Amino acid sequence: MCDSETEPEGRQLTLDTFAVPTVLLLFYICQMRTQVAIIGAGPAGLTLAHLLHRSGIESVIVEHRSREYVIERVRAGVLEQATVDLMVAAGVGDRLQREGMRHDGVHIAFNGRRHRIDFAELTGGSAITIYGQNELVKDLIEARLHTGAPLFFDSDNVTLANLREPRAVVRFIHRDQEYQVEADYVAGCDGFHGISRPAIPATDLRIYERAYPFAWLGILAEAAPSSHELVYCLHDRGFALFSMRSPQLTRLYLQCRPDEDAQDWSDDRIWSELHARLRTDDGFTPTEGRIVQKAVTGMRSMVAEPMRWQRMFLAGDAAHIVPPTGAKGLNLAVADVARLAAAIEAFYRDGSARLLEGYSALALARVWGAQRFSWWMTSTLHRAPDGSEFDYRRQVADLEYLVSSRAAMTSFAESYVGARFDFSHGHNVARTSCSS
Ligand code: FAD
Ligand code: DHB
């Protein structure tokens, strides 16, 4: 039978395979019909599915990786206020509210000194919340499984067809069974390396890109955080970032070369480099602990325009990548799908395609704002391999200005905590009182 992680609802199946002997079953293509086929069960795909479900709209999620892999992937940790508000309003924010760590400010360190930027005071009460992306994904998967709606992990050979036709088709293989899902719309939420963006003819897509000549070595350490809030640091030896996941877990990043192997970094070398870069004259330095995870992540900026092609909408990393320095990637993914869910809901509710037609342009406006901020954070806080002493002094002057001007701090704080969502007439969002 058509067997997803959760048993698909009967009305979505057009093939009754119960009576078919197993041998014959192998030759059947399991056919399904849904309103929205979602490719990818990362934060974008899972959030979209959840918002659609709350609006009574059916979806099928097709994910290439296993459930364990998706849940255990350690990535983002900073949630903007709007992301938190949306999750809470959508009924998936209980654990986030209990275990998430609210931060009212952030530190910027350079020349051996830490300077605090007070978000709450500068933005009228907004803050960020530290909550691991994997925890959020875990909550969203649980919510999906609870609905009983289809979610196919371990899907191979995922392909898209008929995107120009009244019904798009998604094909894939799951547990040796071939599937074919017909859908009114496809949501390409399959990240940077997915199949959705490449399914758009090159002539209809414009890609804007920038690669950075450095990367991050990220580690997770079993150590109590030694600062209540994040510390972003520009140092002569390169960028460093102090973050956390819980009162027992510290998350740290070091600028390194993109071609470096994380295994070349011994624990001793990591701690000595972290102390050298992060130590400040107020006594702050990270507390050491057992390193439980190490990985190198490259950095790039990318925007694909438009974010819609025929029956397919791109969302999240499938449509755009930001370097991680501004902590915007996950938040942009959530902003995209909140907008998309509102547009799809308006379409099924009153037959109006107006919001669907406006999706790409309005989502891209937020994307470019985040690109600007992430590029600025990245170029100001890292040392480029071909950077001169002049560049370093200019970067320090930029940071001096940031921490001494209330106007500059306000601008920074506004960008960092992110804008509230505003999707005119988006029913699901209006109901969740996330519009401003
Ligand atoms: P993804 O999370 O990439 O999910 C896409 C899903 O699609 C994956 O599960 C993938 O397996 C699946 N998929 C791929 N191909 C296929 C296929 N062919 N068929 C089916 N499924 C497929 N962002 C922040 O906002 N704040 C931060 O603090 C932050 N820190 C970061 C730190 C690091 C080290 C890194 C690497 C990223 C960070 N980000 C941060 C970025 C953030 O993790 C991403 O932007 C976010 O994961 C995007 O979500 P997504 O759902 O669009 O894509
Ligand atoms: C984290 C990641 C980021 O990219 C960032 O800018 C801040 C914090 C983190 O993983 O905690």
PDB file of C-alpha atoms in Angstrom, residues 81-237:
ATOM      1  CA  GLN A  81      10.637  37.408  16.937  1.00  0.00           C
ATOM      2  CA  ALA A  82       8.311  36.920  13.948  1.00  0.00           C
ATOM      3  CA  THR A  83       9.391  33.279  13.590  1.00  0.00           C
ATOM      4  CA  VAL A  84       8.690  32.631  17.267  1.00  0.00           C
ATOM      5  CA  ASP A  85       5.330  34.451  17.087  1.00  0.00           C
ATOM      6  CA  LEU A  86       4.292  32.404  14.072  1.00  0.00           C
ATOM      7  CA  MET A  87       5.206  29.061  15.675  1.00  0.00           C
ATOM      8  CA  VAL A  88       3.379  29.945  18.877  1.00  0.00           C
ATOM      9  CA  ALA A  89       0.281  31.159  17.029  1.00  0.00           C
ATOM     10  CA  ALA A  90       0.314  28.049  14.834  1.00  0.00           C
ATOM     11  CA  GLY A  91       0.260  25.787  17.905  1.00  0.00           C
ATOM     12  CA  VAL A  92       3.816  24.405  17.590  1.00  0.00           C
ATOM     13  CA  GLY A  93       5.516  26.776  20.025  1.00  0.00           C
ATOM     14  CA  ASP A  94       4.978  25.113  23.412  1.00  0.00           C
ATOM     15  CA  ARG A  95       8.427  23.565  23.784  1.00  0.00           C
ATOM     16  CA  LEU A  96      10.004  26.544  22.023  1.00  0.00           C
ATOM     17  CA  GLN A  97       8.489  28.836  24.658  1.00  0.00           C
ATOM     18  CA  ARG A  98       9.521  26.522  27.495  1.00  0.00           C
ATOM     19  CA  GLU A  99      13.060  25.696  26.392  1.00  0.00           C
ATOM     20  CA  GLY A 100      13.994  28.543  24.020  1.00  0.00           C
ATOM     21  CA  MET A 101      16.362  31.138  25.482  1.00  0.00           C
ATOM     22  CA  ARG A 102      15.142  34.685  24.955  1.00  0.00           C
ATOM     23  CA  HIS A 103      17.976  37.175  24.343  1.00  0.00           C
ATOM     24  CA  ASP A 104      17.292  40.894  24.582  1.00  0.00           C
ATOM     25  CA  GLY A 105      20.643  41.860  23.132  1.00  0.00           C
ATOM     26  CA  VAL A 106      23.889  40.775  21.531  1.00  0.00           C
ATOM     27  CA  HIS A 107      27.591  41.600  21.959  1.00  0.00           C
ATOM     28  CA  ILE A 108      29.967  42.822  19.289  1.00  0.00           C
ATOM     29  CA  ALA A 109      33.646  42.372  20.215  1.00  0.00           C
ATOM     30  CA  PHE A 110      36.752  43.870  18.617  1.00  0.00           C
ATOM     31  CA  ASN A 111      40.095  45.194  19.854  1.00  0.00           C
ATOM     32  CA  GLY A 112      39.664  43.059  22.979  1.00  0.00           C
ATOM     33  CA  ARG A 113      36.438  44.768  24.124  1.00  0.00           C
ATOM     34  CA  ARG A 114      32.785  43.633  24.189  1.00  0.00           C
ATOM     35  CA  HIS A 115      30.008  46.088  23.380  1.00  0.00           C
ATOM     36  CA  ARG A 116      26.364  45.235  24.023  1.00  0.00           C
ATOM     37  CA  ILE A 117      23.549  46.171  21.658  1.00  0.00           C
ATOM     38  CA  ASP A 118      20.220  46.215  23.455  1.00  0.00           C
ATOM     39  CA  PHE A 119      17.525  44.960  21.059  1.00  0.00           C
ATOM     40  CA  ALA A 120      14.638  45.303  23.453  1.00  0.00           C
ATOM     41  CA  GLU A 121      15.366  48.925  24.231  1.00  0.00           C
ATOM     42  CA  LEU A 122      16.174  49.935  20.642  1.00  0.00           C
ATOM     43  CA  THR A 123      13.276  48.154  18.942  1.00  0.00           C
ATOM     44  CA  GLY A 124      10.480  48.607  21.464  1.00  0.00           C
ATOM     45  CA  GLY A 125      10.667  45.156  23.036  1.00  0.00           C
ATOM     46  CA  SER A 126      11.695  42.771  20.248  1.00  0.00           C
ATOM     47  CA  ALA A 127      14.163  40.003  20.989  1.00  0.00           C
ATOM     48  CA  ILE A 128      15.635  36.866  19.478  1.00  0.00           C
ATOM     49  CA  THR A 129      15.235  33.331  20.788  1.00  0.00           C
ATOM     50  CA  ILE A 130      17.920  30.675  20.848  1.00  0.00           C
ATOM     51  CA  TYR A 131      16.363  27.348  19.891  1.00  0.00           C
ATOM     52  CA  GLY A 132      18.099  24.781  17.713  1.00  0.00           C
ATOM     53  CA  GLN A 133      16.789  24.317  14.182  1.00  0.00           C
ATOM     54  CA  ASN A 134      16.797  20.570  14.837  1.00  0.00           C
ATOM     55  CA  GLU A 135      14.501  21.083  17.842  1.00  0.00           C
ATOM     56  CA  LEU A 136      12.114  23.147  15.728  1.00  0.00           C
ATOM     57  CA  VAL A 137      12.175  20.492  13.007  1.00  0.00           C
ATOM     58  CA  LYS A 138      11.488  17.829  15.643  1.00  0.00           C
ATOM     59  CA  ASP A 139       8.430  19.770  16.872  1.00  0.00           C
ATOM     60  CA  LEU A 140       7.143  20.261  13.327  1.00  0.00           C
ATOM     61  CA  ILE A 141       7.605  16.582  12.414  1.00  0.00           C
ATOM     62  CA  GLU A 142       5.722  15.582  15.532  1.00  0.00           C
ATOM     63  CA  ALA A 143       2.900  17.964  14.633  1.00  0.00           C
ATOM     64  CA  ARG A 144       2.783  16.532  11.102  1.00  0.00           C
ATOM     65  CA  LEU A 145       2.742  12.927  12.285  1.00  0.00           C
ATOM     66  CA  HIS A 146      -0.050  13.844  14.658  1.00  0.00           C
ATOM     67  CA  THR A 147      -2.223  14.989  11.735  1.00  0.00           C
ATOM     68  CA  GLY A 148      -1.802  11.632   9.977  1.00  0.00           C
ATOM     69  CA  ALA A 149      -1.162  13.414   6.668  1.00  0.00           C
ATOM     70  CA  PRO A 150       1.478  11.971   4.307  1.00  0.00           C
ATOM     71  CA  LEU A 151       5.174  12.583   4.949  1.00  0.00           C
ATOM     72  CA  PHE A 152       7.549  10.372   2.954  1.00  0.00           C
ATOM     73  CA  PHE A 153      11.100  10.231   4.307  1.00  0.00           C
ATOM     74  CA  ASP A 154      13.810   8.261   2.437  1.00  0.00           C
ATOM     75  CA  SER A 155      12.427   9.190  -0.988  1.00  0.00           C
ATOM     76  CA  ASP A 156      14.696   8.614  -3.983  1.00  0.00           C
ATOM     77  CA  ASN A 157      14.663   9.729  -7.618  1.00  0.00           C
ATOM     78  CA  VAL A 158      12.305  12.617  -6.913  1.00  0.00           C
ATOM     79  CA  THR A 159      11.277  14.267 -10.205  1.00  0.00           C
ATOM     80  CA  LEU A 160       8.843  16.991 -11.203  1.00  0.00           C
ATOM     81  CA  ALA A 161       6.703  16.998 -14.347  1.00  0.00           C
ATOM     82  CA  ASN A 162       3.734  18.811 -15.894  1.00  0.00           C
ATOM     83  CA  LEU A 163       4.527  22.077 -14.131  1.00  0.00           C
ATOM     84  CA  ARG A 164       2.850  23.946 -16.994  1.00  0.00           C
ATOM     85  CA  GLU A 165      -0.268  21.739 -16.938  1.00  0.00           C
ATOM     86  CA  PRO A 166      -3.376  22.108 -14.764  1.00  0.00           C
ATOM     87  CA  ARG A 167      -1.980  19.347 -12.538  1.00  0.00           C
ATOM     88  CA  ALA A 168       1.685  19.073 -11.685  1.00  0.00           C
ATOM     89  CA  VAL A 169       3.160  15.612 -11.101  1.00  0.00           C
ATOM     90  CA  VAL A 170       5.770  14.528  -8.562  1.00  0.00           C
ATOM     91  CA  ARG A 171       7.307  11.057  -8.933  1.00  0.00           C
ATOM     92  CA  PHE A 172       9.528   9.288  -6.451  1.00  0.00           C
ATOM     93  CA  ILE A 173      10.512   5.912  -5.051  1.00  0.00           C
ATOM     94  CA  HIS A 174       9.913   5.109  -1.413  1.00  0.00           C
ATOM     95  CA  ARG A 175      10.731   1.707   0.074  1.00  0.00           C
ATOM     96  CA  ASP A 176      11.000   0.166  -3.410  1.00  0.00           C
ATOM     97  CA  GLN A 177       7.536   1.420  -4.364  1.00  0.00           C
ATOM     98  CA  GLU A 178       7.091   3.965  -7.145  1.00  0.00           C
ATOM     99  CA  TYR A 179       4.759   6.859  -6.379  1.00  0.00           C
ATOM    100  CA  GLN A 180       3.070   9.492  -8.503  1.00  0.00           C
ATOM    101  CA  VAL A 181       1.455  12.476  -6.813  1.00  0.00           C
ATOM    102  CA  GLU A 182      -0.768  14.851  -8.779  1.00  0.00           C
ATOM    103  CA  ALA A 183      -1.019  18.310  -7.256  1.00  0.00           C
ATOM    104  CA  ASP A 184      -2.523  21.714  -7.967  1.00  0.00           C
ATOM    105  CA  TYR A 185       0.740  23.302  -6.836  1.00  0.00           C
ATOM    106  CA  VAL A 186       4.283  22.271  -5.991  1.00  0.00           C
ATOM    107  CA  ALA A 187       6.286  23.946  -3.226  1.00  0.00           C
ATOM    108  CA  GLY A 188      10.022  23.572  -3.830  1.00  0.00           C
ATOM    109  CA  CYS A 189      11.353  23.587  -0.249  1.00  0.00           C
ATOM    110  CA  ASP A 190      14.294  21.277  -0.929  1.00  0.00           C
ATOM    111  CA  GLY A 191      17.187  23.531  -0.015  1.00  0.00           C
ATOM    112  CA  PHE A 192      20.175  24.685  -2.031  1.00  0.00           C
ATOM    113  CA  HIS A 193      21.022  21.242  -3.498  1.00  0.00           C
ATOM    114  CA  GLY A 194      17.448  20.185  -4.285  1.00  0.00           C
ATOM    115  CA  ILE A 195      15.786  19.420  -7.623  1.00  0.00           C
ATOM    116  CA  SER A 196      13.130  22.160  -7.650  1.00  0.00           C
ATOM    117  CA  ARG A 197      15.189  25.180  -8.685  1.00  0.00           C
ATOM    118  CA  PRO A 198      17.002  23.239 -11.475  1.00  0.00           C
ATOM    119  CA  ALA A 199      13.578  22.158 -12.810  1.00  0.00           C
ATOM    120  CA  ILE A 200      13.042  25.766 -13.971  1.00  0.00           C
ATOM    121  CA  PRO A 201      14.409  26.410 -17.472  1.00  0.00           C
ATOM    122  CA  ALA A 202      17.597  28.499 -17.247  1.00  0.00           C
ATOM    123  CA  THR A 203      16.087  31.023 -19.650  1.00  0.00           C
ATOM    124  CA  ASP A 204      13.310  31.806 -17.154  1.00  0.00           C
ATOM    125  CA  LEU A 205      15.494  32.106 -14.068  1.00  0.00           C
ATOM    126  CA  ARG A 206      18.076  34.659 -13.034  1.00  0.00           C
ATOM    127  CA  ILE A 207      20.640  33.702 -10.413  1.00  0.00           C
ATOM    128  CA  TYR A 208      22.533  36.343  -8.424  1.00  0.00           C
ATOM    129  CA  GLU A 209      25.482  34.883  -6.560  1.00  0.00           C
ATOM    130  CA  ARG A 210      28.507  35.690  -4.472  1.00  0.00           C
ATOM    131  CA  ALA A 211      30.998  33.256  -2.941  1.00  0.00           C
ATOM    132  CA  TYR A 212      33.103  34.188   0.098  1.00  0.00           C
ATOM    133  CA  PRO A 213      36.752  33.164   0.448  1.00  0.00           C
ATOM    134  CA  PHE A 214      36.269  31.783   3.959  1.00  0.00           C
ATOM    135  CA  ALA A 215      34.149  29.278   5.894  1.00  0.00           C
ATOM    136  CA  TRP A 216      33.066  28.497   9.457  1.00  0.00           C
ATOM    137  CA  LEU A 217      34.294  25.685  11.624  1.00  0.00           C
ATOM    138  CA  GLY A 218      31.312  25.077  13.915  1.00  0.00           C
ATOM    139  CA  ILE A 219      31.518  23.115  17.139  1.00  0.00           C
ATOM    140  CA  LEU A 220      29.110  22.034  19.832  1.00  0.00           C
ATOM    141  CA  ALA A 221      30.624  21.658  23.309  1.00  0.00           C
ATOM    142  CA  GLU A 222      29.258  20.247  26.547  1.00  0.00           C
ATOM    143  CA  ALA A 223      29.964  23.409  28.511  1.00  0.00           C
ATOM    144  CA  ALA A 224      27.781  25.950  30.273  1.00  0.00           C
ATOM    145  CA  PRO A 225      27.655  29.189  28.244  1.00  0.00           C
ATOM    146  CA  SER A 226      30.009  31.765  29.803  1.00  0.00           C
ATOM    147  CA  SER A 227      27.991  34.726  28.449  1.00  0.00           C
ATOM    148  CA  HIS A 228      24.216  35.166  28.665  1.00  0.00           C
ATOM    149  CA  GLU A 229      24.121  36.494  25.109  1.00  0.00           C
ATOM    150  CA  LEU A 230      25.864  35.875  21.773  1.00  0.00           C
ATOM    151  CA  VAL A 231      29.272  37.407  21.061  1.00  0.00           C
ATOM    152  CA  TYR A 232      30.203  38.214  17.442  1.00  0.00           C
ATOM    153  CA  CYS A 233      33.920  38.967  17.230  1.00  0.00           C
ATOM    154  CA  LEU A 234      36.242  40.541  14.684  1.00  0.00           C
ATOM    155  CA  HIS A 235      39.840  39.627  15.492  1.00  0.00           C
ATOM    156  CA  ASP A 236      43.114  40.050  13.721  1.00  0.00           C
ATOM    157  CA  ARG A 237      43.194  36.221  13.423  1.00  0.00           C
TER     158      ARG A 237
END
